[in-house]
C-alpha cells in the first residue's frame, strides 16, 4: 500500500468516525426533545428519581435503540 493510499484511507476513517459521532449527538438530542414534546417530562434516566417506572424506562430504551440503529 502506498503512502497516498494510506493517507486517503486514514482520511476516510476519520470522516466516518466524525460522522458517527455527529449522528449520535443529533439522534440523542432529537430523542430527548421528542420525549419531552410527547410526555411533557424529562426522559427516564435515573431510577432513583421519583416517578420512575420500568415500563417508561423500557419504552425509552426501545425508542433509543431503534433510533440509533436507524441512524447507523
mmCIF file of N, CA and C in Angstrom:
data_model
loop_
_atom_site.group_PDB
_atom_site.id
_atom_site.type_symbol
_atom_site.label_atom_id
_atom_site.label_comp_id
_atom_site.label_asym_id
_atom_site.label_seq_id
_atom_site.Cartn_x
_atom_site.Cartn_y
_atom_site.Cartn_z
ATOM 1 N N UNK A 1 0.852 -1.169 0.000
ATOM 2 C CA UNK A 1 0.000 0.000 0.000
ATOM 3 C C UNK A 1 0.902 1.237 0.000
ATOM 4 N N UNK A 2 0.596 2.167 -0.872
ATOM 5 C CA UNK A 2 1.422 3.365 -0.958
ATOM 6 C C UNK A 2 1.025 4.364 0.114
ATOM 7 N N UNK A 3 1.892 5.335 0.296
ATOM 8 C CA UNK A 3 1.646 6.372 1.306
ATOM 9 C C UNK A 3 0.368 7.146 0.986
ATOM 10 N N UNK A 4 0.138 7.434 -0.295
ATOM 11 C CA UNK A 4 -1.054 8.177 -0.704
ATOM 12 C C UNK A 4 -2.319 7.377 -0.395
ATOM 13 N N UNK A 5 -2.306 6.076 -0.671
ATOM 14 C CA UNK A 5 -3.463 5.223 -0.371
ATOM 15 C C UNK A 5 -3.718 5.167 1.126
ATOM 16 N N UNK A 6 -2.649 5.083 1.908
ATOM 17 C CA UNK A 6 -2.790 5.019 3.352
ATOM 18 C C UNK A 6 -3.377 6.312 3.911
ATOM 19 N N UNK A 7 -2.895 7.453 3.417
ATOM 20 C CA UNK A 7 -3.419 8.715 3.926
ATOM 21 C C UNK A 7 -4.879 8.907 3.506
ATOM 22 N N UNK A 8 -5.212 8.446 2.310
ATOM 23 C CA UNK A 8 -6.614 8.534 1.859
ATOM 24 C C UNK A 8 -7.508 7.634 2.712
ATOM 25 N N UNK A 9 -7.006 6.446 3.008
ATOM 26 C CA UNK A 9 -7.748 5.512 3.855
ATOM 27 C C UNK A 9 -7.906 6.089 5.266
ATOM 28 N N UNK A 10 -6.879 6.695 5.776
ATOM 29 C CA UNK A 10 -6.939 7.310 7.108
ATOM 30 C C UNK A 10 -7.924 8.471 7.123
ATOM 31 N N UNK A 11 -7.922 9.264 6.059
ATOM 32 C CA UNK A 11 -8.847 10.384 5.974
ATOM 33 C C UNK A 11 -10.297 9.892 6.025
ATOM 34 N N UNK A 12 -10.604 8.846 5.268
ATOM 35 C CA UNK A 12 -11.975 8.335 5.252
ATOM 36 C C UNK A 12 -12.351 7.689 6.579
ATOM 37 N N UNK A 13 -11.379 7.102 7.265
ATOM 38 C CA UNK A 13 -11.647 6.556 8.596
ATOM 39 C C UNK A 13 -12.011 7.681 9.560
ATOM 40 N N UNK A 14 -11.299 8.800 9.479
ATOM 41 C CA UNK A 14 -11.614 9.950 10.330
ATOM 42 C C UNK A 14 -12.963 10.566 9.968
ATOM 43 N N UNK A 15 -13.247 10.660 8.683
ATOM 44 C CA UNK A 15 -14.546 11.195 8.251
ATOM 45 C C UNK A 15 -15.677 10.294 8.753
ATOM 46 N N UNK A 16 -15.480 8.990 8.653
ATOM 47 C CA UNK A 16 -16.502 8.051 9.135
ATOM 48 C C UNK A 16 -16.709 8.160 10.635
ATOM 49 N N UNK A 17 -15.625 8.244 11.383
ATOM 50 C CA UNK A 17 -15.736 8.362 12.838
ATOM 51 C C UNK A 17 -16.392 9.680 13.224
ATOM 52 N N UNK A 18 -16.003 10.756 12.571
ATOM 53 C CA UNK A 18 -16.615 12.058 12.858
ATOM 54 C C UNK A 18 -18.094 12.077 12.533
ATOM 55 N N UNK A 19 -18.464 11.463 11.434
ATOM 56 C CA UNK A 19 -19.882 11.391 11.052
ATOM 57 C C UNK A 19 -20.684 10.583 12.067
ATOM 58 N N UNK A 20 -20.115 9.500 12.553
ATOM 59 C CA UNK A 20 -20.810 8.678 13.549
ATOM 60 C C UNK A 20 -21.007 9.445 14.853
ATOM 61 N N UNK A 21 -19.999 10.183 15.274
ATOM 62 C CA UNK A 21 -20.111 10.974 16.498
ATOM 63 C C UNK A 21 -21.170 12.053 16.338
ATOM 64 N N UNK A 22 -21.161 12.739 15.217
ATOM 65 C CA UNK A 22 -22.152 13.786 14.961
ATOM 66 C C UNK A 22 -23.563 13.205 14.894
ATOM 67 N N UNK A 23 -23.728 12.097 14.187
ATOM 68 C CA UNK A 23 -25.051 11.469 14.080
ATOM 69 C C UNK A 23 -25.552 11.028 15.444
ATOM 70 N N UNK A 24 -24.671 10.504 16.268
ATOM 71 C CA UNK A 24 -25.051 10.074 17.613
ATOM 72 C C UNK A 24 -25.550 11.249 18.444
ATOM 73 N N UNK A 25 -24.860 12.368 18.371
ATOM 74 C CA UNK A 25 -25.272 13.555 19.129
ATOM 75 C C UNK A 25 -26.626 14.074 18.642
ATOM 76 N N UNK A 26 -26.818 14.088 17.323
ATOM 77 C CA UNK A 26 -28.087 14.565 16.760
ATOM 78 C C UNK A 26 -29.233 13.652 17.173
ATOM 79 N N UNK A 27 -29.022 12.341 17.107
ATOM 80 C CA UNK A 27 -30.061 11.388 17.484
ATOM 81 C C UNK A 27 -30.401 11.530 18.963
ATOM 82 N N UNK A 28 -29.390 11.659 19.803
ATOM 83 C CA UNK A 28 -29.642 11.788 21.243
ATOM 84 C C UNK A 28 -30.451 13.044 21.561
ATOM 85 N N UNK A 29 -30.067 14.160 20.989
ATOM 86 C CA UNK A 29 -30.819 15.408 21.230
ATOM 87 C C UNK A 29 -32.237 15.324 20.673
ATOM 88 N N UNK A 30 -32.385 14.710 19.506
ATOM 89 C CA UNK A 30 -33.713 14.574 18.904
ATOM 90 C C UNK A 30 -34.616 13.683 19.751
ATOM 91 N N UNK A 31 -34.069 12.578 20.248
ATOM 92 C CA UNK A 31 -34.856 11.689 21.106
ATOM 93 C C UNK A 31 -35.303 12.395 22.377
ATOM 94 N N UNK A 32 -34.374 13.117 23.005
ATOM 95 C CA UNK A 32 -34.720 13.855 24.222
ATOM 96 C C UNK A 32 -35.830 14.864 23.948
ATOM 97 N N UNK A 33 -35.694 15.613 22.858
ATOM 98 C CA UNK A 33 -36.694 16.623 22.513
ATOM 99 C C UNK A 33 -38.048 15.984 22.198
ATOM 100 N N UNK A 34 -38.039 14.876 21.480
ATOM 101 C CA UNK A 34 -39.293 14.197 21.148
ATOM 102 C C UNK A 34 -39.975 13.675 22.408
ATOM 103 N N UNK A 35 -39.197 13.090 23.313
ATOM 104 C CA UNK A 35 -39.775 12.573 24.556
ATOM 105 C C UNK A 35 -40.417 13.714 25.356
ATOM 106 N N UNK A 36 -39.702 14.846 25.455
ATOM 107 C CA UNK A 36 -40.236 16.000 26.191
ATOM 108 C C UNK A 36 -41.508 16.526 25.540
ATOM 109 N N UNK A 37 -41.546 16.572 24.205
ATOM 110 C CA UNK A 37 -42.715 17.089 23.496
ATOM 111 C C UNK A 37 -43.925 16.191 23.683
ATOM 112 N N UNK A 38 -43.721 14.890 23.662
ATOM 113 C CA UNK A 38 -44.839 13.948 23.766
ATOM 114 C C UNK A 38 -45.315 13.786 25.207
ATOM 115 N N UNK A 39 -44.372 13.728 26.143
ATOM 116 C CA UNK A 39 -44.732 13.389 27.528
ATOM 117 C C UNK A 39 -44.698 14.552 28.510
ATOM 118 N N UNK A 40 -44.267 15.722 28.081
ATOM 119 C CA UNK A 40 -44.137 16.888 28.967
ATOM 120 C C UNK A 40 -43.317 16.574 30.210
ATOM 121 N N UNK A 41 -42.265 15.782 30.055
ATOM 122 C CA UNK A 41 -41.376 15.440 31.161
ATOM 123 C C UNK A 41 -40.020 15.041 30.600
ATOM 124 N N UNK A 42 -39.034 14.979 31.473
ATOM 125 C CA UNK A 42 -37.697 14.568 31.065
ATOM 126 C C UNK A 42 -37.681 13.062 30.795
ATOM 127 N N UNK A 43 -36.822 12.617 29.893
ATOM 128 C CA UNK A 43 -36.694 11.171 29.652
ATOM 129 C C UNK A 43 -36.216 10.452 30.916
ATOM 130 N N UNK A 44 -36.631 9.217 31.129
ATOM 131 C CA UNK A 44 -36.233 8.491 32.343
ATOM 132 C C UNK A 44 -34.756 8.102 32.280
ATOM 133 N N UNK A 45 -33.947 8.743 33.098
ATOM 134 C CA UNK A 45 -32.511 8.486 33.090
ATOM 135 C C UNK A 45 -32.026 7.845 34.389
ATOM 136 N N UNK A 46 -32.631 8.217 35.503
ATOM 137 C CA UNK A 46 -32.133 7.786 36.803
ATOM 138 C C UNK A 46 -33.236 7.043 37.558
ATOM 139 N N UNK A 47 -33.050 5.758 37.829
ATOM 140 C CA UNK A 47 -34.079 5.001 38.536
ATOM 141 C C UNK A 47 -34.316 5.491 39.960
ATOM 142 N N UNK A 48 -33.422 6.314 40.480
ATOM 143 C CA UNK A 48 -33.589 6.838 41.831
ATOM 144 C C UNK A 48 -34.535 8.020 41.913
ATOM 145 N N UNK A 49 -34.893 8.589 40.787
ATOM 146 C CA UNK A 49 -35.779 9.747 40.792
ATOM 147 C C UNK A 49 -37.224 9.329 41.022
ATOM 148 N N UNK A 50 -37.976 10.239 41.647
ATOM 149 C CA UNK A 50 -39.400 9.944 41.847
ATOM 150 C C UNK A 50 -40.101 9.921 40.494
ATOM 151 N N UNK A 51 -41.112 9.104 40.375
ATOM 152 C CA UNK A 51 -41.850 8.997 39.130
ATOM 153 C C UNK A 51 -41.246 8.010 38.140
ATOM 154 N N UNK A 52 -40.144 7.393 38.506
ATOM 155 C CA UNK A 52 -39.517 6.408 37.627
ATOM 156 C C UNK A 52 -40.383 5.157 37.592
ATOM 157 N N UNK A 53 -40.683 4.684 36.387
ATOM 158 C CA UNK A 53 -41.400 3.418 36.234
ATOM 159 C C UNK A 53 -40.665 2.570 35.203
ATOM 160 N N UNK A 54 -40.662 1.283 35.418
ATOM 161 C CA UNK A 54 -39.974 0.385 34.498
ATOM 162 C C UNK A 54 -40.596 0.372 33.102
ATOM 163 N N UNK A 55 -41.922 0.406 32.970
ATOM 164 C CA UNK A 55 -42.466 0.438 31.600
ATOM 165 C C UNK A 55 -41.995 1.652 30.804
ATOM 166 N N UNK A 56 -41.924 2.826 31.446
ATOM 167 C CA UNK A 56 -41.440 4.027 30.749
ATOM 168 C C UNK A 56 -39.955 3.894 30.412
ATOM 169 N N UNK A 57 -39.187 3.336 31.337
ATOM 170 C CA UNK A 57 -37.756 3.151 31.090
ATOM 171 C C UNK A 57 -37.529 2.179 29.928
ATOM 172 N N UNK A 58 -38.316 1.117 29.876
ATOM 173 C CA UNK A 58 -38.187 0.151 28.782
ATOM 174 C C UNK A 58 -38.620 0.754 27.449
ATOM 175 N N UNK A 59 -39.654 1.575 27.475
ATOM 176 C CA UNK A 59 -40.093 2.277 26.267
ATOM 177 C C UNK A 59 -38.984 3.209 25.780
ATOM 178 N N UNK A 60 -38.382 3.947 26.699
ATOM 179 C CA UNK A 60 -37.285 4.851 26.362
ATOM 180 C C UNK A 60 -36.109 4.068 25.765
ATOM 181 N N UNK A 61 -35.789 2.925 26.359
ATOM 182 C CA UNK A 61 -34.691 2.102 25.870
ATOM 183 C C UNK A 61 -34.982 1.591 24.458
ATOM 184 N N UNK A 62 -36.193 1.129 24.231
ATOM 185 C CA UNK A 62 -36.559 0.626 22.900
ATOM 186 C C UNK A 62 -36.516 1.754 21.870
ATOM 187 N N UNK A 63 -37.030 2.918 22.217
ATOM 188 C CA UNK A 63 -37.013 4.056 21.289
ATOM 189 C C UNK A 63 -35.581 4.479 20.984
ATOM 190 N N UNK A 64 -34.739 4.520 22.008
ATOM 191 C CA UNK A 64 -33.338 4.908 21.803
ATOM 192 C C UNK A 64 -32.612 3.903 20.910
ATOM 193 N N UNK A 65 -32.781 2.636 21.210
ATOM 194 C CA UNK A 65 -32.118 1.602 20.417
ATOM 195 C C UNK A 65 -32.551 1.615 18.965
ATOM 196 N N UNK A 66 -33.832 1.802 18.745
ATOM 197 C CA UNK A 66 -34.358 1.861 17.377
ATOM 198 C C UNK A 66 -33.802 3.056 16.616
ATOM 199 N N UNK A 67 -33.813 4.218 17.261
ATOM 200 C CA UNK A 67 -33.320 5.431 16.599
ATOM 201 C C UNK A 67 -31.838 5.325 16.288
ATOM 202 N N UNK A 68 -31.059 4.765 17.188
ATOM 203 C CA UNK A 68 -29.627 4.622 16.952
ATOM 204 C C UNK A 68 -29.362 3.619 15.844
ATOM 205 N N UNK A 69 -30.126 2.525 15.807
ATOM 206 C CA UNK A 69 -29.963 1.531 14.740
ATOM 207 C C UNK A 69 -30.291 2.138 13.379
ATOM 208 N N UNK A 70 -31.329 2.946 13.326
ATOM 209 C CA UNK A 70 -31.699 3.596 12.056
ATOM 210 C C UNK A 70 -30.612 4.589 11.642
ATOM 211 N N UNK A 71 -30.079 5.328 12.608
ATOM 212 C CA UNK A 71 -29.044 6.318 12.294
ATOM 213 C C UNK A 71 -27.778 5.667 11.769
ATOM 214 N N UNK A 72 -27.464 4.472 12.279
ATOM 215 C CA UNK A 72 -26.262 3.789 11.810
ATOM 216 C C UNK A 72 -26.459 3.297 10.399
#
